[in-house]
């Protein structure tokens, strides 16, 4: 329990150093990447923090994209940029419907992996373990491959 509190506290501290921004989700690129329309009518592509969803073309990639669309497409969300990824996209914690945290909902439903390489939020690990145990979403596939392994295998095949 104490670890969970500390993990959440660190995430909230990181979030508090960045501004809260509102935007309307106008496009779902994949399960963990969305485009929001900001108040000034500019668009921003956001990569979800703490989660990695199956790639487009990977098993459950379209399911993850559909889940994310069902959750936030067309909705006004609140997000906090906590960094940038290697493509220059903002990495963000996205909240909707009051206090739902999108990354958490994805992991809980079994449509993404807790991205432990960039997250200390062990609550997500617990939710992933529960989804695995219940065989939810991608966990219904006994041979599910993480997106980072999928990308690595794809890269190795092109060499």
Coordinates of N, CA, C and O in Angstrom, one line a residue:
X1 N 0.8 -1.2 0.0 CA 0.0 0.0 0.0 C 0.9 1.3 0.0 O 0.6 2.2 -0.7
X2 N 1.9 1.2 0.8 CA 2.8 2.4 0.9 C 3.5 2.7 -0.4 O 3.6 3.8 -0.9
X3 N 3.9 1.6 -1.1 CA 4.5 1.7 -2.5 C 3.6 2.4 -3.4 O 4.0 3.2 -4.2
X4 N 2.3 2.0 -3.4 CA 1.3 2.5 -4.2 C 1.1 4.0 -4.0 O 1.1 4.8 -4.9
X5 N 1.1 4.4 -2.7 CA 0.9 5.8 -2.4 C 2.1 6.6 -2.9 O 2.0 7.7 -3.4
X6 N 3.3 6.1 -2.7 CA 4.6 6.8 -3.1 C 4.6 6.9 -4.6 O 4.9 8.0 -5.2
X7 N 4.2 5.8 -5.3 CA 4.2 5.9 -6.8 C 3.2 6.9 -7.3 O 3.6 7.7 -8.2
X8 N 2.1 6.9 -6.7 CA 1.1 7.9 -7.1 C 1.5 9.3 -6.8 O 1.3 10.3 -7.6
X9 N 2.2 9.5 -5.6 CA 2.7 10.8 -5.2 C 3.7 11.3 -6.2 O 3.7 12.5 -6.6
X10 N 4.7 10.4 -6.7 CA 5.7 10.8 -7.7 C 5.0 11.2 -9.0 O 5.4 12.2 -9.6
X11 N 4.0 10.4 -9.4 CA 3.4 10.8 -10.7 C 2.6 12.1 -10.5 O 2.8 13.0 -11.4
X12 N 2.0 12.3 -9.4 CA 1.3 13.6 -9.2 C 2.2 14.8 -9.1 O 1.9 15.9 -9.6
X13 N 3.4 14.5 -8.5 CA 4.4 15.6 -8.5 C 4.9 16.0 -9.9 O 5.0 17.1 -10.3
X14 N 5.1 14.9 -10.7 CA 5.5 15.2 -12.1 C 4.4 15.9 -12.8 O 4.7 16.9 -13.6
X15 N 3.2 15.5 -12.6 CA 2.1 16.2 -13.3 C 1.9 17.6 -12.8 O 1.7 18.5 -13.6
X16 N 2.2 17.9 -11.5 CA 2.0 19.2 -11.0 C 3.0 20.2 -11.5 O 2.7 21.4 -11.5
X17 N 4.1 19.7 -12.0 CA 5.1 20.6 -12.6 C 4.8 21.0 -14.0 O 5.4 21.9 -14.6
X18 N 3.8 20.4 -14.6 CA 3.4 20.8 -15.9 C 1.9 21.3 -15.8 O 1.2 21.0 -14.9
X19 N 1.6 22.1 -16.8 CA 0.3 22.7 -16.7 C -0.8 21.8 -17.1 O -0.7 20.9 -18.0
X20 N -2.0 22.0 -16.6 CA -3.2 21.2 -16.9 C -3.7 21.9 -18.2 O -3.9 23.1 -18.3
X21 N -3.9 21.1 -19.2 CA -4.4 21.6 -20.5 C -5.7 20.8 -20.9 O -5.8 19.6 -20.6
X22 N -6.6 21.5 -21.5 CA -7.8 20.8 -22.0 C -7.8 20.8 -23.5 O -7.3 21.7 -24.1
X23 N -8.4 19.7 -24.0 CA -8.5 19.6 -25.5 C -9.5 18.6 -25.8 O -9.9 17.7 -25.0
X24 N -10.0 18.7 -27.0 CA -11.0 17.7 -27.5 C -10.3 16.7 -28.4 O -9.6 17.0 -29.3
X25 N -10.5 15.4 -28.1 CA -9.9 14.3 -28.8 C -10.6 14.2 -30.2 O -11.8 14.0 -30.3
X26 N -9.8 14.5 -31.2 CA -10.3 14.5 -32.6 C -9.8 13.4 -33.5 O -10.3 13.1 -34.6
X27 N -8.8 12.6 -33.0 CA -8.3 11.5 -33.8 C -7.6 10.5 -32.8 O -7.0 10.9 -31.9
X28 N -7.8 9.2 -33.2 CA -7.1 8.2 -32.4 C -6.2 7.6 -33.4 O -6.6 7.0 -34.4
X29 N -4.9 7.7 -33.2 CA -3.9 7.2 -34.1 C -3.7 5.7 -33.9 O -3.5 4.9 -34.8
X30 N -3.6 5.3 -32.6 CA -3.5 3.9 -32.2 C -3.9 3.9 -30.7 O -4.4 4.9 -30.2
X31 N -3.8 2.7 -30.1 CA -4.3 2.6 -28.7 C -3.7 3.5 -27.7 O -4.3 3.9 -26.8
X32 N -2.4 4.0 -28.0 CA -1.8 4.9 -27.0 C -1.3 6.2 -27.6 O -0.5 6.9 -27.0
X33 N -1.9 6.6 -28.7 CA -1.6 7.9 -29.3 C -2.9 8.6 -29.8 O -3.6 8.0 -30.6
X34 N -3.1 9.8 -29.4 CA -4.3 10.5 -29.8 C -3.9 11.9 -30.2 O -2.8 12.4 -29.9
X35 N -4.8 12.6 -30.9 CA -4.7 14.0 -31.4 C -5.8 14.8 -30.7 O -6.9 14.4 -30.8
X36 N -5.4 15.9 -30.1 CA -6.4 16.8 -29.4 C -6.4 18.1 -30.1 O -5.4 18.6 -30.6
X37 N -7.6 18.7 -30.1 CA -7.8 20.1 -30.6 C -7.8 21.0 -29.4 O -8.6 20.8 -28.5
X38 N -6.9 21.9 -29.4 CA -6.8 22.9 -28.3 C -7.6 24.1 -28.5 O -8.2 24.3 -29.6
X39 N -7.8 24.9 -27.5 CA -8.7 26.1 -27.5 C -8.3 27.0 -28.6 O -9.1 27.7 -29.2
X40 N -7.0 27.1 -28.9 CA -6.5 28.0 -29.9 C -6.6 27.5 -31.3 O -6.1 28.0 -32.3
X41 N -7.3 26.3 -31.4 CA -7.6 25.6 -32.7 C -6.4 24.9 -33.3 O -6.4 24.3 -34.4
X42 N -5.3 24.8 -32.5 CA -4.1 24.0 -32.9 C -4.3 22.6 -32.5 O -5.2 22.3 -31.6
X43 N -3.6 21.7 -33.1 CA -3.7 20.3 -32.8 C -2.4 19.8 -32.1 O -1.3 20.3 -32.5
X44 N -2.5 18.9 -31.2 CA -1.4 18.3 -30.6 C -1.5 16.8 -30.5 O -2.5 16.3 -30.1
X45 N -0.5 16.1 -30.9 CA -0.4 14.6 -30.8 C 0.2 14.3 -29.5 O 1.2 14.8 -29.1
X46 N -0.5 13.4 -28.8 CA -0.1 13.0 -27.4 C 0.1 11.5 -27.4 O -0.8 10.7 -27.9
X47 N 1.2 11.1 -26.8 CA 1.5 9.7 -26.6 C 1.2 9.4 -25.1 O 1.6 10.2 -24.2
X48 N 0.4 8.4 -24.8 CA 0.0 8.2 -23.4 C 1.1 7.8 -22.6 O 2.0 6.9 -23.0
X49 N 1.2 8.3 -21.4 CA 2.2 8.0 -20.4 C 1.9 6.6 -19.8 O 0.7 6.2 -19.7
X50 N 2.9 5.9 -19.4 CA 2.9 4.7 -18.6 C 2.2 3.4 -19.3 O 2.1 2.4 -18.6
X51 N 1.9 3.5 -20.5 CA 1.3 2.3 -21.2 C 1.8 2.2 -22.6 O 2.2 3.2 -23.2
X52 N 1.9 1.0 -23.1 CA 2.3 0.7 -24.4 C 1.3 -0.3 -25.0 O 1.1 -1.4 -24.5
X53 N 0.6 0.1 -26.0 CA -0.5 -0.7 -26.6 C 0.1 -1.5 -27.9 O 1.1 -1.0 -28.5
X54 N -0.6 -2.5 -28.2 CA -0.1 -3.3 -29.5 C -0.1 -2.3 -30.7 O -0.9 -1.4 -30.7
X55 N 0.8 -2.5 -31.5 CA 1.0 -1.7 -32.7 C -0.1 -2.0 -33.7 O -0.7 -3.0 -33.7
X56 N -0.4 -1.0 -34.6 CA -1.3 -1.3 -35.7 C -0.6 -2.4 -36.5 O 0.6 -2.4 -36.7
X57 N -1.4 -3.4 -36.9 CA -0.8 -4.5 -37.6 C -0.4 -5.7 -36.7 O -0.1 -6.7 -37.1
X58 N -0.4 -5.4 -35.4 CA -0.1 -6.4 -34.4 C -1.4 -7.0 -33.8 O -2.4 -6.3 -33.8
X59 N -1.4 -8.2 -33.4 CA -2.6 -8.8 -32.7 C -3.1 -7.8 -31.6 O -2.3 -7.3 -30.9
X60 N -4.4 -7.6 -31.6 CA -5.1 -6.7 -30.7 C -4.8 -5.2 -30.9 O -5.2 -4.4 -30.1
X61 N -4.0 -4.8 -31.9 CA -3.7 -3.4 -32.2 C -5.0 -2.7 -32.5 O -5.3 -1.6 -32.0
X62 N -5.9 -3.2 -33.4 CA -7.1 -2.5 -33.7 C -8.1 -2.6 -32.5 O -8.8 -1.6 -32.3
X63 N -8.0 -3.6 -31.7 CA -8.9 -3.6 -30.5 C -8.5 -2.5 -29.5 O -9.3 -1.9 -28.9
X64 N -7.2 -2.4 -29.3 CA -6.7 -1.3 -28.4 C -7.1 0.1 -28.9 O -7.5 0.9 -28.2
X65 N -6.9 0.3 -30.3 CA -7.3 1.5 -30.9 C -8.8 1.8 -30.7 O -9.2 2.9 -30.3
X66 N -9.6 0.8 -30.9 CA -11.1 0.9 -30.7 C -11.4 1.2 -29.2 O -12.3 2.0 -28.9
X67 N -10.8 0.5 -28.3 CA -11.0 0.8 -26.9 C -10.7 2.2 -26.5 O -11.6 2.9 -25.9
X68 N -9.6 2.7 -27.0 CA -9.2 4.1 -26.7 C -10.3 5.1 -27.3 O -10.7 6.0 -26.7
X69 N -10.7 4.8 -28.6 CA -11.7 5.6 -29.2 C -13.0 5.6 -28.4 O -13.6 6.6 -28.2
X70 N -13.4 4.4 -28.0 CA -14.7 4.3 -27.2 C -14.6 5.1 -25.9 O -15.6 5.6 -25.5
X71 N -13.4 5.2 -25.4 CA -13.2 5.9 -24.1 C -13.2 7.5 -24.3 O -13.8 8.2 -23.5
X72 N -12.5 8.0 -25.3 CA -12.2 9.4 -25.3 C -12.5 10.1 -26.6 O -12.5 11.4 -26.7
X73 N -12.8 9.4 -27.7 CA -13.0 10.1 -29.0 C -14.2 11.1 -28.9 O -15.3 10.8 -28.4
X74 N -13.9 12.3 -29.3 CA -15.0 13.4 -29.3 C -15.2 14.0 -27.9 O -16.0 15.0 -27.8
X75 N -14.4 13.6 -26.9 CA -14.6 14.1 -25.6 C -13.5 15.2 -25.3 O -12.4 15.1 -25.9
X76 N -13.9 16.1 -24.4 CA -12.9 17.0 -23.9 C -12.2 16.4 -22.7 O -12.9 15.8 -21.8
X77 N -10.9 16.3 -22.8 CA -10.1 15.7 -21.8 C -9.1 16.7 -21.2 O -8.9 17.8 -21.7
X78 N -8.6 16.4 -20.0 CA -7.6 17.2 -19.3 C -6.3 16.4 -19.4 O -6.3 15.1 -19.2
X79 N -5.2 17.0 -19.8 CA -4.0 16.3 -19.9 C -2.8 17.1 -19.3 O -2.9 18.3 -19.2
X80 N -1.8 16.3 -19.0 CA -0.6 16.9 -18.4 C 0.6 16.3 -19.2 O 0.7 15.1 -19.2
X81 N 1.4 17.2 -19.8 CA 2.5 16.8 -20.5 C 3.6 16.5 -19.5 O 3.9 17.4 -18.6
X82 N 4.2 15.3 -19.5 CA 5.2 15.0 -18.5 C 6.6 14.7 -19.2 O 7.6 14.5 -18.6
X83 N 6.6 14.9 -20.5 CA 7.9 14.7 -21.3 C 7.6 14.7 -22.8 O 6.5 14.9 -23.2
X84 N 8.6 14.3 -23.5 CA 8.5 14.2 -25.0 C 9.1 12.8 -25.3 O 10.0 12.3 -24.6
X85 N 8.5 12.2 -26.4 CA 9.1 10.9 -26.8 C 10.1 11.2 -27.9 O 10.4 12.3 -28.3
X86 N 10.7 10.1 -28.4 CA 11.8 10.2 -29.4 C 11.3 10.8 -30.7 O 12.1 11.2 -31.6
X87 N 10.0 10.9 -30.9 CA 9.4 11.5 -32.1 C 8.9 12.9 -31.9 O 8.3 13.6 -32.8
X88 N 9.2 13.5 -30.7 CA 8.8 14.8 -30.4 C 7.4 15.0 -29.9 O 6.9 16.1 -29.7
X89 N 6.6 13.9 -29.8 CA 5.3 14.0 -29.3 C 5.3 14.2 -27.8 O 6.1 13.7 -27.1
X90 N 4.3 14.9 -27.3 CA 4.1 15.1 -25.9 C 3.7 13.8 -25.3 O 2.8 13.1 -25.8
X91 N 4.4 13.4 -24.2 CA 4.0 12.2 -23.4 C 3.1 12.7 -22.3 O 3.5 13.6 -21.6
X92 N 1.8 12.2 -22.2 CA 0.9 12.8 -21.4 C 0.0 11.9 -20.6 O -0.3 10.8 -21.0
X93 N -0.3 12.3 -19.4 CA -1.4 11.6 -18.6 C -2.7 12.3 -19.0 O -2.8 13.5 -19.0
X94 N -3.6 11.5 -19.5 CA -4.9 12.0 -20.0 C -6.0 11.5 -19.0 O -6.1 10.3 -18.7
X95 N -6.9 12.5 -18.6 CA -8.0 12.2 -17.7 C -9.3 12.6 -18.4 O -9.3 13.6 -19.1
X96 N -10.3 11.8 -18.2 CA -11.6 12.1 -18.8 C -12.8 11.6 -17.9 O -12.5 10.9 -16.9
X97 N -14.0 12.0 -18.3 CA -15.1 11.6 -17.5 C -14.9 11.9 -16.0 O -15.2 11.0 -15.2
X98 N -14.4 13.0 -15.7 CA -14.2 13.4 -14.3 C -12.8 13.0 -13.9 O -11.9 13.8 -14.0
X99 N -12.6 11.8 -13.4 CA -11.3 11.4 -12.9 C -10.7 10.1 -13.4 O -9.8 9.5 -12.9
X100 N -11.2 9.6 -14.6 CA -10.7 8.4 -15.2 C -9.3 8.7 -15.8 O -9.2 9.7 -16.6
X101 N -8.4 7.9 -15.5 CA -7.0 8.0 -16.1 C -6.9 7.0 -17.2 O -7.0 5.8 -17.0
X102 N -6.8 7.5 -18.5 CA -6.9 6.7 -19.7 C -5.9 5.5 -19.7 O -6.2 4.4 -20.0
X103 N -4.6 5.8 -19.3 CA -3.6 4.7 -19.3 C -4.1 3.6 -18.3 O -3.9 2.4 -18.7
X104 N -4.6 3.9 -17.2 CA -5.1 2.9 -16.2 C -6.2 2.1 -16.8 O -6.2 0.9 -16.6
X105 N -7.1 2.8 -17.4 CA -8.3 2.1 -18.0 C -7.9 1.1 -19.1 O -8.4 0.0 -19.2
X106 N -6.9 1.5 -19.9 CA -6.4 0.6 -21.0 C -5.8 -0.7 -20.4 O -6.0 -1.8 -20.8
X107 N -4.9 -0.5 -19.4 CA -4.2 -1.6 -18.7 C -5.3 -2.5 -18.1 O -5.2 -3.7 -18.2
X108 N -6.2 -1.9 -17.3 CA -7.2 -2.6 -16.6 C -8.1 -3.5 -17.5 O -8.4 -4.6 -17.2
X109 N -8.4 -3.0 -18.7 CA -9.2 -3.7 -19.7 C -8.4 -4.7 -20.5 O -9.0 -5.5 -21.3
X110 N -7.1 -4.7 -20.3 CA -6.2 -5.7 -21.1 C -5.9 -5.3 -22.5 O -5.6 -6.2 -23.3
X111 N -5.9 -4.0 -22.8 CA -5.5 -3.6 -24.1 C -4.2 -2.9 -24.2 O -3.9 -2.2 -25.2
X112 N -3.4 -3.0 -23.2 CA -2.0 -2.4 -23.2 C -1.2 -3.0 -22.1 O -1.7 -3.5 -21.1
X113 N 0.1 -2.8 -22.2 CA 1.0 -3.2 -21.2 C 1.4 -2.0 -20.3 O 1.5 -0.9 -20.8
X114 N 1.6 -2.3 -19.1 CA 2.2 -1.3 -18.2 C 3.6 -1.1 -18.7 O 4.3 -2.0 -18.9
X115 N 3.9 0.2 -19.0 CA 5.2 0.5 -19.6 C 6.2 0.7 -18.5 O 6.6 1.9 -18.2
X116 N 6.6 -0.4 -17.8 CA 7.5 -0.3 -16.6 C 8.8 0.4 -16.9 O 9.4 0.9 -15.9
X117 N 9.3 0.4 -18.1 CA 10.6 1.1 -18.4 C 10.5 2.6 -18.1 O 11.5 3.2 -17.9
X118 N 9.3 3.2 -18.2 CA 9.1 4.6 -18.0 C 8.1 5.0 -16.9 O 7.6 6.1 -16.9
X119 N 7.8 4.0 -16.1 CA 6.7 4.2 -15.1 C 7.1 3.5 -13.8 O 7.5 2.3 -13.8
X120 N 6.9 4.1 -12.7 CA 7.0 3.5 -11.4 C 5.7 3.2 -10.7 O 5.6 2.9 -9.6
X121 N 4.6 3.4 -11.5 CA 3.3 3.3 -11.0 C 2.9 1.8 -10.8 O 2.4 1.2 -11.8
X122 N 3.2 1.2 -9.7 CA 3.0 -0.2 -9.5 C 1.5 -0.6 -9.5 O 1.2 -1.8 -9.6
X123 N 0.6 0.4 -9.3 CA -0.8 0.1 -9.4 C -1.1 -0.5 -10.8 O -2.0 -1.4 -10.9
X124 N -0.4 0.1 -11.8 CA -0.7 -0.4 -13.2 C -0.2 -1.9 -13.3 O -0.8 -2.6 -14.0
X125 N 0.9 -2.2 -12.6 CA 1.4 -3.6 -12.7 C 0.4 -4.5 -12.1 O 0.1 -5.6 -12.6
X126 N -0.2 -4.1 -11.0 CA -1.3 -4.9 -10.3 C -2.5 -5.1 -11.3 O -3.0 -6.2 -11.4
X127 N -2.9 -4.0 -11.9 CA -4.0 -4.1 -12.8 C -3.7 -5.0 -14.0 O -4.6 -5.7 -14.5
X128 N -2.5 -4.9 -14.5 CA -2.1 -5.8 -15.6 C -2.1 -7.2 -15.2 O -2.6 -8.1 -15.9
X129 N -1.6 -7.5 -14.0 CA -1.6 -8.9 -13.5 C -3.0 -9.4 -13.4 O -3.3 -10.6 -13.7
X130 N -4.0 -8.5 -12.9 CA -5.4 -8.9 -12.8 C -6.0 -9.2 -14.2 O -6.7 -10.2 -14.4
X131 N -5.7 -8.3 -15.1 CA -6.2 -8.5 -16.5 C -5.6 -9.8 -17.1 O -6.4 -10.6 -17.8
X132 N -4.4 -10.1 -16.8 CA -3.8 -11.4 -17.3 C -4.5 -12.6 -16.7 O -4.8 -13.5 -17.4
X133 N -4.7 -12.5 -15.4 CA -5.3 -13.6 -14.7 C -6.7 -13.9 -15.2 O -7.2 -15.0 -15.4
X134 N -7.4 -12.8 -15.6 CA -8.8 -12.9 -16.1 C -8.9 -13.1 -17.6 O -9.9 -13.3 -18.2
X135 N -7.7 -13.1 -18.2 CA -7.5 -13.3 -19.7 C -8.4 -12.2 -20.5 O -9.0 -12.5 -21.4
X136 N -8.3 -11.0 -20.0 CA -9.0 -9.9 -20.6 C -8.2 -9.4 -21.9 O -6.9 -9.4 -21.8
X137 N -8.9 -9.0 -22.9 CA -8.3 -8.3 -24.0 C -7.1 -9.2 -24.6 O -7.3 -10.3 -24.9
X138 N -6.0 -8.5 -24.8 CA -4.8 -9.2 -25.4 C -4.3 -10.4 -24.6 O -3.7 -11.3 -25.1
X139 N -4.7 -10.4 -23.3 CA -4.3 -11.5 -22.4 C -5.0 -12.8 -22.7 O -4.7 -13.9 -22.2
X140 N -6.0 -12.8 -23.6 CA -6.7 -14.0 -24.0 C -5.8 -14.8 -25.0 O -6.0 -16.0 -25.2
X141 N -4.8 -14.1 -25.5 CA -3.8 -14.7 -26.4 C -2.6 -15.2 -25.6 O -1.9 -14.4 -25.0
X142 N -2.4 -16.5 -25.5 CA -1.4 -17.0 -24.6 C 0.0 -16.7 -25.2 O 1.0 -16.8 -24.5
X143 N 0.1 -16.3 -26.4 CA 1.4 -15.9 -27.1 C 1.5 -14.4 -27.3 O 2.2 -14.0 -28.2
X144 N 0.8 -13.6 -26.5 CA 0.8 -12.1 -26.6 C 2.3 -11.6 -26.6 O 3.0 -12.0 -25.7
X145 N 2.6 -10.8 -27.5 CA 4.0 -10.2 -27.6 C 3.9 -8.7 -27.3 O 3.1 -8.0 -27.9
X146 N 4.7 -8.3 -26.4 CA 4.7 -6.9 -26.1 C 5.1 -6.0 -27.3 O 5.8 -6.5 -28.2
X147 N 4.6 -4.8 -27.4 CA 4.9 -3.9 -28.5 C 6.3 -3.7 -28.7 O 6.8 -3.6 -29.9
X148 N 7.1 -3.6 -27.6 CA 8.6 -3.3 -27.8 C 9.3 -4.5 -28.4 O 10.2 -4.4 -29.2
X149 N 8.8 -5.8 -28.1 CA 9.4 -7.0 -28.7 C 8.9 -7.1 -30.1 O 9.7 -7.4 -31.0
X150 N 7.7 -6.7 -30.4 CA 7.1 -6.7 -31.8 C 7.9 -5.8 -32.7 O 8.3 -6.2 -33.8
X151 N 8.2 -4.6 -32.2 CA 9.0 -3.6 -32.9 C 10.4 -4.1 -33.2 O 10.9 -3.9 -34.3
X152 N 11.0 -4.7 -32.1 CA 12.4 -5.2 -32.2 C 12.4 -6.3 -33.3 O 13.3 -6.3 -34.1
X153 N 11.5 -7.3 -33.2 CA 11.4 -8.4 -34.2 C 11.2 -7.8 -35.6 O 11.9 -8.3 -36.5
X154 N 10.4 -6.8 -35.8 CA 10.1 -6.3 -37.1 C 11.4 -5.6 -37.6 O 11.7 -5.7 -38.8
X155 N 12.1 -4.9 -36.7 CA 13.3 -4.2 -37.1 C 14.4 -5.2 -37.5 O 15.1 -5.0 -38.5
X156 N 14.5 -6.3 -36.8 CA 15.5 -7.3 -37.1 C 15.2 -8.0 -38.4 O 16.1 -8.4 -39.1
X157 N 13.9 -8.1 -38.8 CA 13.5 -8.8 -40.1 C 13.9 -7.9 -41.3 O 14.1 -8.4 -42.4
X158 N 14.0 -6.6 -41.1 CA 14.3 -5.7 -42.2 C 15.8 -5.5 -42.4 O 16.2 -4.9 -43.4
X159 N 16.6 -6.0 -41.5 CA 18.0 -5.9 -41.6 C 18.6 -6.9 -42.6 O 18.1 -8.0 -42.8

